[in-house]
Amino acid sequence: MKIAVLSGKGGAGKTLVAVNMAAASKNAVYIDCDVEEPNGHLFFKPEGLYTQNVVVKTPELNPSKCNGCRKCIDFCRFNALAYIGEKIKVFDEVCHSCGGCILLCPQKAMLERDRVIGRIETGISHNVKVITGILNTGEASGVPIIRRMLDSISEEDTFIIDCPPGSACVVMESIKDADFCILVAESTIFGAHNLAMVYELVGLFDKPFAAVLNKYTDDDNPSELFCSKKHIPVLAKIPFDKELGELNSNAIIAVREKREYKLLFEELLAKVYQEVRP
Amino acid sequence: MGLIEAMSVVKIYKGRIEEMKIAIPVEDKAMESRVCISFGRTPFFLIYDTETNSSVFLENSAAGSQGGAGIKAAQIIVDSGANAIITPRCGENAAAVLKAANIKLYKTVNDIIADNIKAFNEGTLSLLNEIHAGFHGGHL
């Protein structure tokens, strides 16, 4: 079972929910897809780390063969190539590695080279296998790293996918194969606005989903109101609790420390299982 | 350097100035139109020849690009043979193309085309120093 945890903004509690759900399950694989700023590993402190580089294919010109026909430039829909002073300039970070320019070049002047854009670290933290995607600083897209991490997962285990914030390509890639999506929202107007964005996204992808309300109090809650208007089931309410905040800011996994949180996240997991396999 | 040599350098230098073609991103195909705030996604480019005072408007086929609009728009400027561009702002990828083609980047004084051409001819324009990181509408 693959459970994706997402929210329209940063700081809503994705990592809190994802980390604690993984820690609350018997055996789980936690995958940190927030490759620009992965932080789940700070909580898990995984051991026995194994690192793999992630490479993408990028074109490189052999200038002696190029006759300036510009077929490659006209073909590239991402505009990753420019022709200046009888030379092709490749914008590596704009290239989506489709390989079209290489296939198309009548002069066979375009070569393919591997370019490292980041890495994947895998380690163990008690009952949880922790997989962390890390995008190199300055790179534009983490999609190839996310794709690589999610391609390697099987069906049997419980996979918790900690998504990047927002609703752009990297999030779509992260939820693409998920069996269930959890939308984490906090109780502010801004939180409700961002909840609406991911609500629209999971609808587009036709995913079963539910909400978890974080930093929950008895006060007016715009996110809760949104959920009731749209008939979104709320699977858990995580209280606005100073102690939880302290544990979290010290990178301590609440489930491993406090019985009440162990129960809360076990119940959340059970409900998700119930939703997916009734 | 001898006097004759120095004079010929000035002559060549003057020759280059006289041949100057400048590009400006503009909202419409008219001299009364305004400067467009966006370089990569401007609808048109004005290519103005300071020697003949002639103007040509090029359609910016990059405007509707999913991504990399700045690169493609800069390619249009390179292909137009312009020696300089006057623009309110410019992204880093577009600037990389323009700089590789030795095209000078100047900052607009306001959004009125005539004022910018006048400032260019008087040599009062300042170079565009702030190159932004791009807005990346393509959502990589």
Short mmCIF file of C-alpha atoms in Angstrom, two decimals:
data_model
loop_
_atom_site.label_atom_id
_atom_site.label_comp_id
_atom_site.label_asym_id
_atom_site.label_seq_id
_atom_site.Cartn_x
_atom_site.Cartn_y
_atom_site.Cartn_z
CA MET A 1 0.00 0.00 0.00
CA LYS A 2 1.32 3.39 -1.03
CA ILE A 3 0.16 6.36 1.04
CA ALA A 4 1.12 9.85 -0.10
CA VAL A 5 1.13 12.70 2.39
CA LEU A 6 0.80 16.16 0.88
CA SER A 7 -0.20 19.74 1.59
CA GLY A 8 -0.47 22.90 -0.44
CA LYS A 9 2.13 24.71 1.64
CA GLY A 10 5.21 24.03 3.69
CA GLY A 11 4.95 23.80 7.46
CA ALA A 12 1.46 22.27 7.53
CA GLY A 13 2.76 19.03 9.04
CA LYS A 14 3.47 16.65 6.14
CA THR A 15 6.69 15.36 7.59
CA LEU A 16 5.19 15.11 11.11
CA VAL A 17 2.34 12.97 9.76
CA ALA A 18 4.44 10.92 7.32
CA VAL A 19 7.25 10.18 9.78
CA ASN A 20 4.89 9.24 12.59
CA MET A 21 2.67 7.08 10.39
CA ALA A 22 5.72 5.15 9.19
CA ALA A 23 6.97 4.79 12.77
CA ALA A 24 3.54 3.60 13.92
CA SER A 25 3.30 0.79 11.38
CA LYS A 26 4.81 -2.64 11.94
CA ASN A 27 7.10 -2.37 8.96
CA ALA A 28 7.18 0.56 6.61
CA VAL A 29 9.22 2.26 3.97
CA TYR A 30 9.38 6.03 4.35
CA ILE A 31 10.23 7.87 1.13
CA ASP A 32 11.17 11.54 1.34
CA CYS A 33 10.19 13.09 -2.01
CA ASP A 34 10.78 16.63 -0.78
CA VAL A 35 14.11 16.45 -2.60
CA GLU A 36 14.86 20.17 -2.38
CA GLU A 37 14.78 20.06 1.39
CA PRO A 38 14.43 16.49 2.68
CA ASN A 39 14.11 16.47 6.46
CA GLY A 40 12.51 13.11 7.41
CA HIS A 41 15.99 11.65 7.93
CA LEU A 42 16.59 14.15 10.73
CA PHE A 43 13.87 12.34 12.71
CA PHE A 44 14.74 8.77 11.74
CA LYS A 45 18.54 9.10 11.88
CA PRO A 46 18.82 6.03 9.64
CA GLU A 47 21.82 3.70 9.95
CA GLY A 48 23.77 1.69 7.41
CA LEU A 49 23.37 4.39 4.76
CA TYR A 50 23.73 3.37 1.16
CA THR A 51 24.04 6.12 -1.46
CA GLN A 52 23.23 6.01 -5.17
CA ASN A 53 23.78 8.90 -7.57
CA VAL A 54 20.93 9.92 -9.84
CA VAL A 55 21.99 10.81 -13.37
CA VAL A 56 20.07 12.24 -16.29
CA LYS A 57 21.03 12.16 -19.95
CA THR A 58 21.97 15.56 -21.36
CA PRO A 59 22.97 16.38 -24.94
CA GLU A 60 26.45 17.61 -25.79
CA LEU A 61 27.50 19.00 -29.14
CA ASN A 62 30.35 17.75 -31.25
CA PRO A 63 30.97 21.14 -32.94
CA SER A 64 32.98 19.67 -35.82
CA LYS A 65 29.93 17.76 -37.04
CA CYS A 66 27.28 20.48 -36.60
CA ASN A 67 26.24 22.24 -39.83
CA GLY A 68 23.84 24.66 -38.14
CA CYS A 69 20.61 23.23 -39.55
CA ARG A 70 18.85 23.97 -36.23
CA LYS A 71 16.56 20.93 -36.39
CA CYS A 72 17.36 20.25 -32.72
CA ILE A 73 16.49 23.80 -31.68
CA ASP A 74 13.15 23.80 -33.51
CA PHE A 75 12.31 20.41 -32.03
CA CYS A 76 13.02 21.17 -28.36
CA ARG A 77 9.70 22.18 -26.79
CA PHE A 78 11.46 23.17 -23.58
CA ASN A 79 13.75 25.58 -25.49
CA ALA A 80 16.82 24.10 -23.85
CA LEU A 81 19.00 24.82 -26.89
CA ALA A 82 20.17 28.03 -28.52
CA TYR A 83 22.30 28.67 -31.62
CA ILE A 84 24.81 31.45 -31.13
CA GLY A 85 27.82 32.23 -33.28
CA GLU A 86 27.59 28.89 -35.14
CA LYS A 87 27.55 26.93 -31.90
CA ILE A 88 24.76 25.14 -30.04
CA LYS A 89 24.46 26.12 -26.40
CA VAL A 90 22.77 23.57 -24.14
CA PHE A 91 20.91 24.75 -21.03
CA ASP A 92 21.36 21.65 -18.87
CA GLU A 93 18.83 22.57 -16.20
CA VAL A 94 16.11 23.34 -18.78
CA CYS A 95 16.64 20.02 -20.62
CA HIS A 96 14.10 17.30 -19.80
CA SER A 97 16.33 14.50 -21.12
CA CYS A 98 13.91 13.37 -23.82
CA GLY A 99 16.78 12.57 -26.21
CA GLY A 100 14.90 14.02 -29.19
CA CYS A 101 17.71 16.29 -30.34
CA ILE A 102 20.14 13.37 -30.38
CA LEU A 103 17.78 11.15 -32.40
CA LEU A 104 16.88 13.92 -34.81
CA CYS A 105 20.31 15.38 -35.69
CA PRO A 106 21.02 14.52 -39.35
CA GLN A 107 24.75 15.07 -38.76
CA LYS A 108 24.84 12.90 -35.63
CA ALA A 109 26.50 15.88 -33.95
CA MET A 110 24.62 15.54 -30.66
CA LEU A 111 26.13 13.16 -28.13
CA GLU A 112 24.64 11.95 -24.89
CA ARG A 113 26.39 12.35 -21.58
CA ASP A 114 25.42 11.48 -18.02
CA ARG A 115 24.94 14.34 -15.62
CA VAL A 116 24.57 13.77 -11.85
CA ILE A 117 21.67 15.84 -10.48
CA GLY A 118 21.46 14.38 -6.98
CA ARG A 119 21.43 11.21 -4.93
CA ILE A 120 19.28 8.73 -3.05
CA GLU A 121 20.23 7.62 0.46
CA THR A 122 18.78 4.45 1.93
CA GLY A 123 19.10 3.40 5.56
CA ILE A 124 17.28 1.70 8.43
CA SER A 125 15.68 3.20 11.54
CA HIS A 126 14.23 0.36 13.71
CA ASN A 127 11.05 -0.75 11.90
CA VAL A 128 11.36 1.77 9.07
CA LYS A 129 13.40 1.70 5.90
CA VAL A 130 14.21 5.32 5.14
CA ILE A 131 14.75 6.45 1.54
CA THR A 132 15.79 10.07 1.05
CA GLY A 133 16.00 11.91 -2.27
CA ILE A 134 18.47 14.78 -2.38
CA LEU A 135 18.60 17.22 -5.31
CA ASN A 136 21.87 19.03 -5.89
CA THR A 137 21.78 22.77 -5.23
CA GLY A 138 21.11 24.74 -8.41
CA GLU A 139 19.29 21.95 -10.23
CA ALA A 140 15.83 22.87 -11.48
CA SER A 141 13.85 19.64 -11.28
CA GLY A 142 13.73 16.83 -8.75
CA VAL A 143 11.35 14.75 -10.88
CA PRO A 144 14.01 12.22 -12.06
CA ILE A 145 15.02 11.52 -8.43
CA ILE A 146 11.41 11.06 -7.29
CA ARG A 147 10.70 8.82 -10.27
CA ARG A 148 13.73 6.65 -9.47
CA MET A 149 12.73 6.26 -5.81
CA LEU A 150 9.13 5.36 -6.59
CA ASP A 151 9.96 3.03 -9.49
CA SER A 152 11.76 0.70 -7.15
CA ILE A 153 8.88 0.12 -4.73
CA SER A 154 6.82 -3.07 -4.57
CA GLU A 155 3.24 -3.71 -3.50
CA GLU A 156 3.61 -5.71 -0.26
CA ASP A 157 4.91 -3.23 2.31
CA THR A 158 3.45 -0.02 3.62
CA PHE A 159 5.02 2.89 1.80
CA ILE A 160 4.67 6.37 3.20
CA ILE A 161 5.48 9.01 0.60
CA ASP A 162 6.38 12.39 2.09
CA CYS A 163 5.61 14.81 -0.78
CA PRO A 164 7.14 18.20 -1.56
CA PRO A 165 4.92 21.19 -0.66
CA GLY A 166 2.64 22.74 -3.25
CA SER A 167 0.89 21.19 -6.23
CA ALA A 168 3.44 21.38 -9.07
CA CYS A 169 5.13 18.65 -11.16
CA VAL A 170 7.19 17.21 -8.30
CA VAL A 171 4.01 16.64 -6.27
CA MET A 172 2.20 15.08 -9.23
CA GLU A 173 5.14 12.71 -9.71
CA SER A 174 5.03 11.82 -6.00
CA ILE A 175 1.32 10.96 -5.88
CA LYS A 176 1.04 9.42 -9.35
CA ASP A 177 1.07 5.79 -8.19
CA ALA A 178 -0.28 6.30 -4.66
CA ASP A 179 -3.21 4.18 -3.45
CA PHE A 180 -4.32 6.87 -1.04
CA CYS A 181 -3.57 10.55 -0.42
CA ILE A 182 -3.59 12.28 2.94
CA LEU A 183 -4.04 16.05 2.80
CA VAL A 184 -2.52 17.71 5.84
CA ALA A 185 -3.99 21.11 6.68
CA GLU A 186 -3.64 23.60 9.48
CA SER A 187 -6.39 25.77 10.88
CA THR A 188 -5.76 29.08 9.14
CA ILE A 189 -7.31 30.83 6.14
CA PHE A 190 -4.01 30.37 4.33
CA GLY A 191 -4.04 26.69 5.32
CA ALA A 192 -7.56 26.26 3.91
CA HIS A 193 -6.55 28.00 0.66
CA ASN A 194 -3.66 25.59 0.21
CA LEU A 195 -5.86 22.65 1.15
CA ALA A 196 -8.16 23.68 -1.71
CA MET A 197 -5.21 23.52 -4.12
CA VAL A 198 -4.22 19.95 -3.24
CA TYR A 199 -7.90 18.97 -3.07
CA GLU A 200 -8.18 20.00 -6.71
CA LEU A 201 -4.98 18.12 -7.57
CA VAL A 202 -5.99 14.76 -6.05
CA GLY A 203 -9.35 15.16 -7.81
CA LEU A 204 -7.56 15.56 -11.16
CA PHE A 205 -5.60 12.38 -10.44
CA ASP A 206 -8.76 10.60 -9.33
CA LYS A 207 -7.15 9.45 -6.06
CA PRO A 208 -8.99 8.34 -2.96
CA PHE A 209 -8.10 10.82 -0.23
CA ALA A 210 -8.89 12.20 3.20
CA ALA A 211 -7.70 15.05 5.39
CA VAL A 212 -5.70 15.25 8.60
CA LEU A 213 -6.16 18.48 10.54
CA ASN A 214 -2.97 19.57 12.25
CA LYS A 215 -2.49 22.09 15.08
CA TYR A 216 -6.14 21.51 15.91
CA THR A 217 -7.94 23.69 18.47
CA ASP A 218 -11.60 24.32 19.34
CA ASP A 219 -11.47 27.72 17.63
CA ASP A 220 -12.87 28.49 14.18
CA ASN A 221 -11.13 26.26 11.70
CA PRO A 222 -11.28 27.31 8.02
CA SER A 223 -9.76 23.98 6.92
CA GLU A 224 -12.34 21.98 8.86
CA LEU A 225 -15.07 24.13 7.33
CA PHE A 226 -13.66 23.42 3.84
CA CYS A 227 -13.66 19.67 4.59
CA SER A 228 -17.28 19.69 5.72
CA LYS A 229 -18.35 21.77 2.68
CA LYS A 230 -16.62 19.38 0.26
CA HIS A 231 -17.50 16.24 2.23
CA ILE A 232 -13.86 15.35 2.77
CA PRO A 233 -13.46 12.74 5.52
CA VAL A 234 -11.20 13.88 8.37
CA LEU A 235 -9.20 10.88 9.56
CA ALA A 236 -7.33 12.52 12.42
CA LYS A 237 -7.08 15.73 14.39
CA ILE A 238 -3.63 16.38 15.77
CA PRO A 239 -3.95 18.74 18.73
CA PHE A 240 -2.15 22.07 18.96
CA ASP A 241 0.09 20.71 21.67
CA LYS A 242 3.18 22.39 23.08
CA GLU A 243 4.77 19.09 24.01
CA LEU A 244 4.34 17.70 20.50
CA GLY A 245 5.82 20.90 19.11
CA GLU A 246 8.83 20.52 21.38
CA LEU A 247 9.39 16.87 20.48
CA ASN A 248 9.11 17.72 16.81
CA SER A 249 11.46 20.68 16.95
CA ASN A 250 14.03 18.44 18.65
CA ALA A 251 13.64 15.92 15.78
CA ILE A 252 12.15 13.29 18.10
CA ILE A 253 9.50 10.96 16.68
CA ALA A 254 6.42 11.42 18.90
CA VAL A 255 5.13 7.89 18.20
CA ARG A 256 8.33 6.41 19.62
CA GLU A 257 8.14 8.63 22.70
CA LYS A 258 4.54 9.08 23.79
CA ARG A 259 1.81 6.48 24.03
CA GLU A 260 -1.01 8.89 23.13
CA TYR A 261 0.65 9.70 19.81
CA LYS A 262 1.41 6.05 19.14
CA LEU A 263 -2.33 5.40 19.50
CA LEU A 264 -3.29 8.43 17.38
CA PHE A 265 -1.12 7.42 14.43
CA GLU A 266 -1.94 3.70 14.71
CA GLU A 267 -5.60 4.64 14.51
CA LEU A 268 -4.91 6.90 11.51
CA LEU A 269 -3.11 4.04 9.73
CA ALA A 270 -5.96 1.64 10.50
CA LYS A 271 -8.47 4.11 9.08
CA VAL A 272 -6.45 4.53 5.89
CA TYR A 273 -6.29 0.75 5.49
CA GLN A 274 -10.04 0.66 6.05
CA GLU A 275 -10.57 3.30 3.32
CA VAL A 276 -8.40 1.48 0.79
CA ARG A 277 -9.36 -2.10 1.55
CA PRO A 278 -12.75 -2.07 3.25
CA MET B 1 49.65 53.91 -31.38
CA GLY B 2 50.27 56.43 -34.16
CA LEU B 3 47.82 59.18 -35.05
CA ILE B 4 46.71 57.55 -38.31
CA GLU B 5 46.10 54.23 -36.53
CA ALA B 6 44.17 55.95 -33.77
CA MET B 7 42.02 57.74 -36.32
CA SER B 8 41.18 54.52 -38.13
CA VAL B 9 40.18 52.89 -34.81
CA VAL B 10 37.80 55.78 -34.16
CA LYS B 11 36.43 55.43 -37.65
CA ILE B 12 35.72 51.71 -37.22
CA TYR B 13 34.25 52.42 -33.81
CA LYS B 14 32.01 55.10 -35.27
CA GLY B 15 31.05 52.75 -38.10
CA ARG B 16 29.86 50.19 -35.55
CA ILE B 17 27.86 52.73 -33.64
CA GLU B 18 26.18 53.91 -36.83
CA GLU B 19 25.14 50.38 -37.68
CA MET B 20 23.53 49.86 -34.31
CA LYS B 21 20.32 47.83 -34.24
CA ILE B 22 18.47 47.85 -30.95
CA ALA B 23 15.71 45.53 -29.79
CA ILE B 24 12.93 46.46 -27.35
CA PRO B 25 10.15 44.16 -26.06
CA VAL B 26 6.87 45.95 -26.91
CA GLU B 27 3.15 45.42 -26.34
CA ASP B 28 2.05 46.08 -29.93
CA LYS B 29 3.29 46.60 -33.50
CA ALA B 30 3.41 50.39 -33.29
CA MET B 31 5.91 53.02 -32.18
CA GLU B 32 3.22 54.53 -29.91
CA SER B 33 2.87 51.20 -28.15
CA ARG B 34 4.44 50.63 -24.72
CA VAL B 35 7.47 48.68 -23.59
CA CYS B 36 6.47 45.22 -22.33
CA ILE B 37 7.51 44.34 -18.77
CA SER B 38 8.37 40.77 -19.78
CA PHE B 39 11.29 39.92 -22.04
CA GLY B 40 10.60 36.23 -22.72
CA ARG B 41 6.84 36.51 -23.09
CA THR B 42 6.50 39.91 -24.75
CA PRO B 43 4.14 39.71 -27.76
CA PHE B 44 6.50 41.67 -30.09
CA PHE B 45 10.03 42.94 -30.41
CA LEU B 46 10.80 46.27 -32.00
CA ILE B 47 14.06 46.14 -33.96
CA TYR B 48 15.15 49.73 -34.45
CA ASP B 49 18.00 50.79 -36.69
CA THR B 50 19.59 53.94 -35.27
CA GLU B 51 21.30 54.76 -38.54
CA THR B 52 18.29 54.68 -40.86
CA ASN B 53 15.68 55.30 -38.11
CA SER B 54 13.75 52.37 -39.52
CA SER B 55 11.73 50.04 -37.38
CA VAL B 56 10.67 46.43 -37.81
CA PHE B 57 8.33 44.55 -35.49
CA LEU B 58 8.98 40.88 -34.94
CA GLU B 59 6.42 38.55 -33.47
CA ASN B 60 7.76 36.76 -30.40
CA SER B 61 7.04 33.10 -31.10
CA ALA B 62 8.45 32.27 -27.64
CA ALA B 63 5.56 34.01 -25.86
CA GLY B 64 3.41 30.89 -25.64
CA SER B 65 6.21 28.47 -24.71
CA GLN B 66 5.63 26.04 -21.88
CA GLY B 67 9.11 26.67 -20.59
CA GLY B 68 12.37 28.25 -21.69
CA ALA B 69 10.61 31.29 -23.21
CA GLY B 70 13.58 33.51 -22.35
CA ILE B 71 16.01 31.29 -24.26
CA LYS B 72 13.82 31.19 -27.35
CA ALA B 73 13.09 34.93 -27.23
CA ALA B 74 16.82 35.64 -26.92
CA GLN B 75 17.39 33.41 -29.95
CA ILE B 76 14.99 35.64 -31.93
CA ILE B 77 17.03 38.69 -30.90
CA VAL B 78 20.30 36.98 -31.86
CA ASP B 79 18.86 36.01 -35.27
CA SER B 80 17.55 39.55 -35.86
CA GLY B 81 21.12 40.82 -35.84
CA ALA B 82 20.46 43.33 -33.05
CA ASN B 83 23.55 44.62 -31.23
CA ALA B 84 21.75 45.78 -28.11
CA ILE B 85 18.54 45.24 -26.22
CA ILE B 86 16.72 47.70 -24.00
CA THR B 87 14.45 45.90 -21.55
CA PRO B 88 12.95 46.46 -18.09
CA ARG B 89 14.21 43.06 -16.97
CA CYS B 90 15.78 39.87 -18.20
CA GLY B 91 16.09 36.33 -16.84
CA GLU B 92 19.39 34.54 -16.40
CA ASN B 93 18.99 32.05 -19.26
CA ALA B 94 18.04 34.76 -21.73
CA ALA B 95 20.94 36.89 -20.51
CA ALA B 96 23.32 33.95 -21.05
CA VAL B 97 22.23 33.68 -24.70
CA LEU B 98 22.45 37.45 -25.28
CA LYS B 99 25.84 37.74 -23.64
CA ALA B 100 27.22 34.80 -25.62
CA ALA B 101 26.16 36.70 -28.76
CA ASN B 102 27.83 39.91 -27.49
CA ILE B 103 24.50 41.74 -27.34
CA LYS B 104 24.55 44.59 -24.84
CA LEU B 105 21.76 44.73 -22.26
CA TYR B 106 20.41 48.14 -21.25
CA LYS B 107 17.73 49.02 -18.75
CA THR B 108 14.68 50.96 -19.93
CA VAL B 109 14.13 54.46 -18.51
CA ASN B 110 10.32 54.18 -18.67
CA ASP B 111 7.71 52.37 -20.78
CA ILE B 112 7.68 54.88 -23.67
CA ILE B 113 9.53 53.59 -26.73
CA ALA B 114 10.65 57.00 -28.06
CA ASP B 115 12.13 58.02 -24.70
CA ASN B 116 14.26 54.89 -24.60
CA ILE B 117 15.54 55.32 -28.16
CA LYS B 118 16.36 58.95 -27.37
CA ALA B 119 18.21 57.93 -24.20
CA PHE B 120 20.09 55.29 -26.15
CA ASN B 121 21.18 57.79 -28.84
CA GLU B 122 22.28 60.23 -26.15
CA GLY B 123 24.23 57.48 -24.41
CA THR B 124 22.42 57.97 -21.10
CA LEU B 125 21.04 54.44 -20.68
CA SER B 126 22.57 52.33 -17.97
CA LEU B 127 23.46 48.68 -18.38
CA LEU B 128 21.00 46.15 -16.98
CA ASN B 129 22.79 44.73 -13.97
CA GLU B 130 20.04 42.87 -12.15
CA ILE B 131 19.45 39.56 -13.91
CA HIS B 132 16.62 37.70 -12.20
CA ALA B 133 16.58 33.94 -11.72
CA GLY B 134 13.60 33.50 -14.03
CA PHE B 135 9.95 32.94 -13.26
CA HIS B 136 9.87 29.40 -14.65
CA GLY B 137 6.28 29.30 -15.80
CA GLY B 138 7.04 25.82 -17.09
CA HIS B 139 7.02 24.44 -13.53
CA LEU B 140 9.92 22.10 -13.89
#
